[in-house]
Amino acid sequence: MYRPFDLAGQGVVVTGGNGGIGYGMARALLAAGARVAIWGSNVEKTERALASLAQECGDAGRVHAFVGDVGDEAQVERTFGQSVAALGRVDSCFANAGVSSKGTLLTDMTLEEFRRVQRINVEGVFLTFRAAARHMAQHGQGGSLVATASTAAVEGAARNSHYGASKGAVTSMVRALAVELARHGIRVNSILPGWIVTDMTERSVQNPKFADAVLPRIPARRWGEIDDFGGIAVYLASKASAYATGEQFLIDGGYTKF
């Protein structure tokens, strides 16, 4: 029987899978039958996520967790190696880890603050994708690379040049890699979340003034939830997306269309 969304036997890495959108992705990937390795930088948060995911999926042997800094080359190489050892192989890799930024005018921004955002949001994706692509190309079975970008890559906002620059860089990287890695059977796509309720956005979405200004611009008339990313994660990890590469998938409730 044709099962386009069946991920049984597949190994998947989700960076930043210990919370927020990455956690929502990991839940859905496990539900679809995949073996999943989540990465996080906070030990306690990562351990809690591991316990919760293992309990929910009912098979602790299918979910693993590793602690590391995606902006550190040596740590990425080490953590990816640990993931391969735990999963057997990596068929899909979601470079989801990222940091937000405090609103800062360009004229007030320090180079240190700008680089802090690029280090995780751009260099972290590069390092994660490089490790995964090397593994996939070596094993010759193809695979799927997915980066979490943001609607900030396609819309402008004041006091947000450092974050917008980082996410725009990610979408450009994805398009280039989609062309470069296609000969290895590796698909490369990006997901662009809108306003999603996570720890990163909690202060904004709970601010009545902000909600009054932004919610009317969202045709879906609600904030996004982390579970809104489960379906797209399964799709991009599965054979259902075998001919989709170099694409930007906007998951924003219609925000950028209104």
mmCIF file of C-alpha atoms in Angstrom:
data_model
loop_
_atom_site.group_PDB
_atom_site.id
_atom_site.type_symbol
_atom_site.label_atom_id
_atom_site.label_comp_id
_atom_site.label_asym_id
_atom_site.label_seq_id
_atom_site.Cartn_x
_atom_site.Cartn_y
_atom_site.Cartn_z
ATOM 1 C CA MET A 1 0.000 0.000 0.000
ATOM 2 C CA TYR A 2 1.228 3.479 -0.898
ATOM 3 C CA ARG A 3 1.868 5.437 2.305
ATOM 4 C CA PRO A 4 3.345 8.803 1.299
ATOM 5 C CA PHE A 5 3.542 10.145 4.854
ATOM 6 C CA ASP A 6 4.876 7.020 6.561
ATOM 7 C CA LEU A 7 8.254 7.768 8.180
ATOM 8 C CA ALA A 8 8.802 4.364 9.784
ATOM 9 C CA GLY A 9 12.494 3.534 9.824
ATOM 10 C CA GLN A 10 13.640 7.059 9.011
ATOM 11 C CA GLY A 11 16.076 8.998 11.161
ATOM 12 C CA VAL A 12 15.425 12.701 11.685
ATOM 13 C CA VAL A 13 17.404 15.446 13.441
ATOM 14 C CA VAL A 14 15.569 18.518 14.778
ATOM 15 C CA THR A 15 17.774 21.278 16.174
ATOM 16 C CA GLY A 16 15.977 23.402 18.721
ATOM 17 C CA GLY A 17 13.636 20.439 19.139
ATOM 18 C CA ASN A 18 13.432 20.921 22.892
ATOM 19 C CA GLY A 19 10.752 23.607 22.643
ATOM 20 C CA GLY A 20 8.558 25.791 20.474
ATOM 21 C CA ILE A 21 8.186 25.030 16.793
ATOM 22 C CA GLY A 22 10.911 22.379 16.884
ATOM 23 C CA TYR A 23 9.078 20.487 19.611
ATOM 24 C CA GLY A 24 5.878 20.575 17.571
ATOM 25 C CA MET A 25 7.775 19.169 14.609
ATOM 26 C CA ALA A 26 9.379 16.417 16.683
ATOM 27 C CA ARG A 27 5.989 15.321 18.058
ATOM 28 C CA ALA A 28 4.528 14.929 14.582
ATOM 29 C CA LEU A 29 7.600 13.194 13.165
ATOM 30 C CA LEU A 30 7.494 10.644 15.970
ATOM 31 C CA ALA A 31 3.764 10.135 15.422
ATOM 32 C CA ALA A 32 4.509 9.395 11.751
ATOM 33 C CA GLY A 33 6.912 6.639 12.798
ATOM 34 C CA ALA A 34 10.312 8.332 12.555
ATOM 35 C CA ARG A 35 13.243 7.976 14.919
ATOM 36 C CA VAL A 36 14.065 11.480 16.123
ATOM 37 C CA ALA A 37 17.068 13.198 17.704
ATOM 38 C CA ILE A 38 16.334 16.598 19.216
ATOM 39 C CA TRP A 39 19.111 19.086 19.937
ATOM 40 C CA GLY A 40 19.028 21.886 22.459
ATOM 41 C CA SER A 41 21.447 24.196 24.229
ATOM 42 C CA ASN A 42 19.733 24.095 27.628
ATOM 43 C CA VAL A 43 20.341 20.840 29.488
ATOM 44 C CA GLU A 44 17.262 20.846 31.720
ATOM 45 C CA LYS A 45 14.884 21.970 28.988
ATOM 46 C CA THR A 46 16.244 19.312 26.636
ATOM 47 C CA GLU A 47 15.887 16.574 29.243
ATOM 48 C CA ARG A 48 12.283 17.604 29.946
ATOM 49 C CA ALA A 49 11.459 17.578 26.240
ATOM 50 C CA LEU A 50 13.012 14.130 25.829
ATOM 51 C CA ALA A 51 10.962 12.704 28.698
ATOM 52 C CA SER A 52 7.753 14.246 27.374
ATOM 53 C CA LEU A 53 8.280 13.056 23.798
ATOM 54 C CA ALA A 54 9.244 9.546 24.919
ATOM 55 C CA GLN A 55 6.127 9.272 27.055
ATOM 56 C CA GLU A 56 3.861 10.568 24.319
ATOM 57 C CA CYS A 57 5.171 8.337 21.532
ATOM 58 C CA GLY A 58 5.270 5.298 23.809
ATOM 59 C CA ASP A 59 8.659 4.142 22.552
ATOM 60 C CA ALA A 60 11.625 5.723 24.326
ATOM 61 C CA GLY A 61 13.970 3.948 21.933
ATOM 62 C CA ARG A 62 12.812 6.126 19.034
ATOM 63 C CA VAL A 63 13.650 9.494 20.562
ATOM 64 C CA HIS A 64 17.054 10.818 21.607
ATOM 65 C CA ALA A 65 18.327 14.161 22.858
ATOM 66 C CA PHE A 66 21.677 15.896 22.658
ATOM 67 C CA VAL A 67 22.972 19.149 24.070
ATOM 68 C CA GLY A 68 25.101 21.428 21.929
ATOM 69 C CA ASP A 69 25.629 24.883 20.470
ATOM 70 C CA VAL A 70 24.748 25.015 16.763
ATOM 71 C CA GLY A 71 26.996 28.045 16.347
ATOM 72 C CA ASP A 72 30.069 26.052 17.362
ATOM 73 C CA GLU A 73 31.616 24.020 14.533
ATOM 74 C CA ALA A 74 33.179 21.345 16.736
ATOM 75 C CA GLN A 75 29.993 20.869 18.731
ATOM 76 C CA VAL A 76 27.864 20.500 15.617
ATOM 77 C CA GLU A 77 30.193 17.862 14.177
ATOM 78 C CA ARG A 78 30.230 15.991 17.484
ATOM 79 C CA THR A 79 26.491 16.201 18.041
ATOM 80 C CA PHE A 80 25.669 15.154 14.501
ATOM 81 C CA GLY A 81 27.951 12.136 14.899
ATOM 82 C CA GLN A 82 26.164 11.226 18.127
ATOM 83 C CA SER A 83 22.827 11.537 16.338
ATOM 84 C CA VAL A 84 23.915 9.222 13.531
ATOM 85 C CA ALA A 85 25.110 6.684 16.088
ATOM 86 C CA ALA A 86 21.760 6.822 17.901
ATOM 87 C CA LEU A 87 19.523 6.835 14.817
ATOM 88 C CA GLY A 88 21.525 4.599 12.505
ATOM 89 C CA ARG A 89 21.264 7.139 9.711
ATOM 90 C CA VAL A 90 19.834 10.625 9.133
ATOM 91 C CA ASP A 91 17.272 10.922 6.344
ATOM 92 C CA SER A 92 16.001 14.406 7.209
ATOM 93 C CA CYS A 93 17.510 17.301 9.112
ATOM 94 C CA PHE A 94 15.528 20.275 10.389
ATOM 95 C CA ALA A 95 17.813 23.242 11.141
ATOM 96 C CA ASN A 96 15.310 24.906 13.412
ATOM 97 C CA ALA A 97 17.414 26.347 16.248
ATOM 98 C CA GLY A 98 17.417 30.115 16.329
ATOM 99 C CA VAL A 99 17.548 33.201 18.510
ATOM 100 C CA SER A 100 15.431 36.301 18.500
ATOM 101 C CA SER A 101 16.642 39.844 18.928
ATOM 102 C CA LYS A 102 15.649 42.805 20.985
ATOM 103 C CA GLY A 103 14.333 45.655 18.925
ATOM 104 C CA THR A 104 17.260 47.919 18.145
ATOM 105 C CA LEU A 105 17.612 50.797 15.738
ATOM 106 C CA LEU A 106 20.399 50.397 13.204
ATOM 107 C CA THR A 107 22.073 53.551 14.480
ATOM 108 C CA ASP A 108 22.176 52.125 18.018
ATOM 109 C CA MET A 109 23.089 48.543 17.153
ATOM 110 C CA THR A 110 26.491 47.171 18.080
ATOM 111 C CA LEU A 111 28.402 44.823 15.831
ATOM 112 C CA GLU A 112 28.412 42.327 18.698
ATOM 113 C CA GLU A 113 24.606 42.290 18.814
ATOM 114 C CA PHE A 114 24.353 41.891 15.030
ATOM 115 C CA ARG A 115 26.853 39.027 15.023
ATOM 116 C CA ARG A 116 25.162 37.248 17.937
ATOM 117 C CA VAL A 117 22.051 36.773 15.819
ATOM 118 C CA GLN A 118 23.922 35.740 12.665
ATOM 119 C CA ARG A 119 26.030 33.217 14.589
ATOM 120 C CA ILE A 120 23.043 31.046 15.486
ATOM 121 C CA ASN A 121 20.512 31.880 12.786
ATOM 122 C CA VAL A 122 22.861 31.769 9.783
ATOM 123 C CA GLU A 123 26.072 30.012 10.788
ATOM 124 C CA GLY A 124 24.095 27.469 12.805
ATOM 125 C CA VAL A 125 22.039 26.518 9.743
ATOM 126 C CA PHE A 126 25.179 26.360 7.599
ATOM 127 C CA LEU A 127 27.037 24.101 10.027
ATOM 128 C CA THR A 128 24.038 21.832 10.600
ATOM 129 C CA PHE A 129 23.260 21.523 6.890
ATOM 130 C CA ARG A 130 26.912 20.883 6.039
ATOM 131 C CA ALA A 131 27.151 17.982 8.478
ATOM 132 C CA ALA A 132 23.868 16.515 7.257
ATOM 133 C CA ALA A 133 24.665 16.960 3.550
ATOM 134 C CA ARG A 134 28.041 15.250 3.940
ATOM 135 C CA HIS A 135 26.362 12.306 5.639
ATOM 136 C CA MET A 136 23.551 12.053 3.079
ATOM 137 C CA ALA A 137 25.843 12.397 0.061
ATOM 138 C CA GLN A 138 28.203 9.756 1.449
ATOM 139 C CA HIS A 139 25.391 7.244 1.953
ATOM 140 C CA GLY A 140 23.835 7.939 -1.448
ATOM 141 C CA GLN A 141 20.200 7.658 -0.358
ATOM 142 C CA GLY A 142 19.262 11.310 -0.742
ATOM 143 C CA GLY A 143 17.458 13.147 2.004
ATOM 144 C CA SER A 144 15.692 16.313 3.082
ATOM 145 C CA LEU A 145 17.147 19.467 4.625
ATOM 146 C CA VAL A 146 14.716 21.991 6.088
ATOM 147 C CA ALA A 147 15.528 25.367 7.641
ATOM 148 C CA THR A 148 13.216 27.390 9.832
ATOM 149 C CA ALA A 149 13.353 30.957 8.564
ATOM 150 C CA SER A 150 10.665 33.583 9.275
ATOM 151 C CA THR A 151 8.245 35.948 7.599
ATOM 152 C CA ALA A 152 10.925 38.503 8.545
ATOM 153 C CA ALA A 153 12.743 37.210 5.458
ATOM 154 C CA VAL A 154 10.030 38.611 3.191
ATOM 155 C CA GLU A 155 8.664 41.550 5.178
ATOM 156 C CA GLY A 156 10.386 44.559 6.659
ATOM 157 C CA ALA A 157 10.102 45.746 10.240
ATOM 158 C CA ALA A 158 11.808 48.586 12.056
ATOM 159 C CA ARG A 159 14.338 47.703 14.771
ATOM 160 C CA ASN A 160 14.675 44.243 13.277
ATOM 161 C CA SER A 161 17.443 44.513 10.687
ATOM 162 C CA HIS A 162 19.710 41.968 12.390
ATOM 163 C CA TYR A 163 16.994 39.308 12.659
ATOM 164 C CA GLY A 164 15.560 40.028 9.213
ATOM 165 C CA ALA A 165 19.033 39.835 7.690
ATOM 166 C CA SER A 166 19.612 36.446 9.293
ATOM 167 C CA LYS A 167 16.375 34.947 8.037
ATOM 168 C CA GLY A 168 16.774 36.410 4.568
ATOM 169 C CA ALA A 169 20.206 34.818 4.422
ATOM 170 C CA VAL A 170 18.693 31.455 5.330
ATOM 171 C CA THR A 171 16.156 31.538 2.492
ATOM 172 C CA SER A 172 18.881 32.498 0.008
ATOM 173 C CA MET A 173 21.102 29.692 1.305
ATOM 174 C CA VAL A 174 18.254 27.230 0.871
ATOM 175 C CA ARG A 175 17.677 28.198 -2.767
ATOM 176 C CA ALA A 176 21.374 27.832 -3.585
ATOM 177 C CA LEU A 177 21.694 24.500 -1.813
ATOM 178 C CA ALA A 178 18.567 23.145 -3.483
ATOM 179 C CA VAL A 179 20.350 23.521 -6.816
ATOM 180 C CA GLU A 180 23.730 22.355 -5.557
ATOM 181 C CA LEU A 181 22.544 19.238 -3.716
ATOM 182 C CA ALA A 182 19.879 18.020 -6.134
ATOM 183 C CA ARG A 183 22.391 15.765 -7.876
ATOM 184 C CA HIS A 184 22.693 13.848 -4.601
ATOM 185 C CA GLY A 185 18.935 13.466 -4.310
ATOM 186 C CA ILE A 186 18.871 15.920 -1.409
ATOM 187 C CA ARG A 187 15.923 18.306 -1.214
ATOM 188 C CA VAL A 188 16.357 21.653 0.557
ATOM 189 C CA ASN A 189 13.435 23.820 1.670
ATOM 190 C CA SER A 190 12.589 26.499 4.202
ATOM 191 C CA ILE A 191 9.637 27.101 6.498
ATOM 192 C CA LEU A 192 8.649 30.696 7.245
ATOM 193 C CA PRO A 193 6.594 30.968 10.439
ATOM 194 C CA GLY A 194 4.443 33.963 11.145
ATOM 195 C CA TRP A 195 3.397 34.956 14.666
ATOM 196 C CA ILE A 196 3.513 31.728 16.656
ATOM 197 C CA VAL A 197 2.966 31.355 20.403
ATOM 198 C CA THR A 198 6.335 30.220 21.792
ATOM 199 C CA ASP A 199 8.644 31.247 24.609
ATOM 200 C CA MET A 200 10.408 33.490 22.086
ATOM 201 C CA THR A 201 7.248 35.467 21.204
ATOM 202 C CA GLU A 202 5.349 35.254 24.468
ATOM 203 C CA ARG A 203 5.946 38.852 25.542
ATOM 204 C CA SER A 204 4.780 40.213 22.189
ATOM 205 C CA VAL A 205 1.626 38.144 21.706
ATOM 206 C CA GLN A 206 0.496 38.752 25.303
ATOM 207 C CA ASN A 207 0.849 42.516 24.911
ATOM 208 C CA PRO A 208 -2.687 43.896 24.313
ATOM 209 C CA LYS A 209 -1.422 46.820 22.237
ATOM 210 C CA PHE A 210 0.592 44.490 20.013
ATOM 211 C CA ALA A 211 -2.305 42.039 19.687
ATOM 212 C CA ASP A 212 -4.708 44.824 18.717
ATOM 213 C CA ALA A 213 -2.324 45.918 15.964
ATOM 214 C CA VAL A 214 -1.321 42.511 14.586
ATOM 215 C CA LEU A 215 -4.216 40.063 15.014
ATOM 216 C CA PRO A 216 -6.515 41.960 12.610
ATOM 217 C CA ARG A 217 -3.800 41.489 9.950
ATOM 218 C CA ILE A 218 -3.952 37.709 10.288
ATOM 219 C CA PRO A 219 -6.809 36.318 8.151
ATOM 220 C CA ALA A 220 -6.900 33.180 10.320
ATOM 221 C CA ARG A 221 -7.726 35.504 13.248
ATOM 222 C CA ARG A 222 -5.500 33.686 15.719
ATOM 223 C CA TRP A 223 -1.878 33.243 16.681
ATOM 224 C CA GLY A 224 -0.141 30.185 15.303
ATOM 225 C CA GLU A 225 0.509 27.182 17.543
ATOM 226 C CA ILE A 226 3.505 24.863 17.569
ATOM 227 C CA ASP A 227 1.328 21.983 16.373
ATOM 228 C CA ASP A 228 0.637 23.947 13.180
ATOM 229 C CA PHE A 229 4.128 22.847 12.103
ATOM 230 C CA GLY A 230 3.675 19.124 12.517
ATOM 231 C CA GLY A 231 2.056 18.558 9.151
ATOM 232 C CA ILE A 232 4.605 20.514 7.126
ATOM 233 C CA ALA A 233 7.452 18.735 8.941
ATOM 234 C CA VAL A 234 6.057 15.298 8.097
ATOM 235 C CA TYR A 235 5.402 16.356 4.514
ATOM 236 C CA LEU A 236 8.949 17.621 3.982
ATOM 237 C CA ALA A 237 10.492 14.538 5.575
ATOM 238 C CA SER A 238 8.325 12.154 3.561
ATOM 239 C CA LYS A 239 8.225 10.854 0.000
ATOM 240 C CA ALA A 240 5.160 13.060 -0.507
ATOM 241 C CA SER A 241 7.547 16.000 -1.055
ATOM 242 C CA ALA A 242 9.915 14.104 -3.355
ATOM 243 C CA TYR A 243 9.659 16.758 -6.107
ATOM 244 C CA ALA A 244 9.615 19.839 -3.883
ATOM 245 C CA THR A 245 12.916 21.657 -3.405
ATOM 246 C CA GLY A 246 14.122 25.223 -3.084
ATOM 247 C CA GLU A 247 10.720 26.325 -1.798
ATOM 248 C CA GLN A 248 9.600 28.699 0.947
ATOM 249 C CA PHE A 249 6.600 27.385 2.876
ATOM 250 C CA LEU A 250 4.800 30.212 4.646
ATOM 251 C CA ILE A 251 2.966 29.048 7.772
ATOM 252 C CA ASP A 252 1.501 32.333 8.934
ATOM 253 C CA GLY A 253 -2.291 32.154 8.878
ATOM 254 C CA GLY A 254 -2.281 34.362 5.771
ATOM 255 C CA TYR A 255 -0.412 37.206 7.497
ATOM 256 C CA THR A 256 1.833 38.023 4.539
ATOM 257 C CA LYS A 257 -1.075 37.885 2.089
ATOM 258 C CA PHE A 258 -3.237 40.545 3.714
#
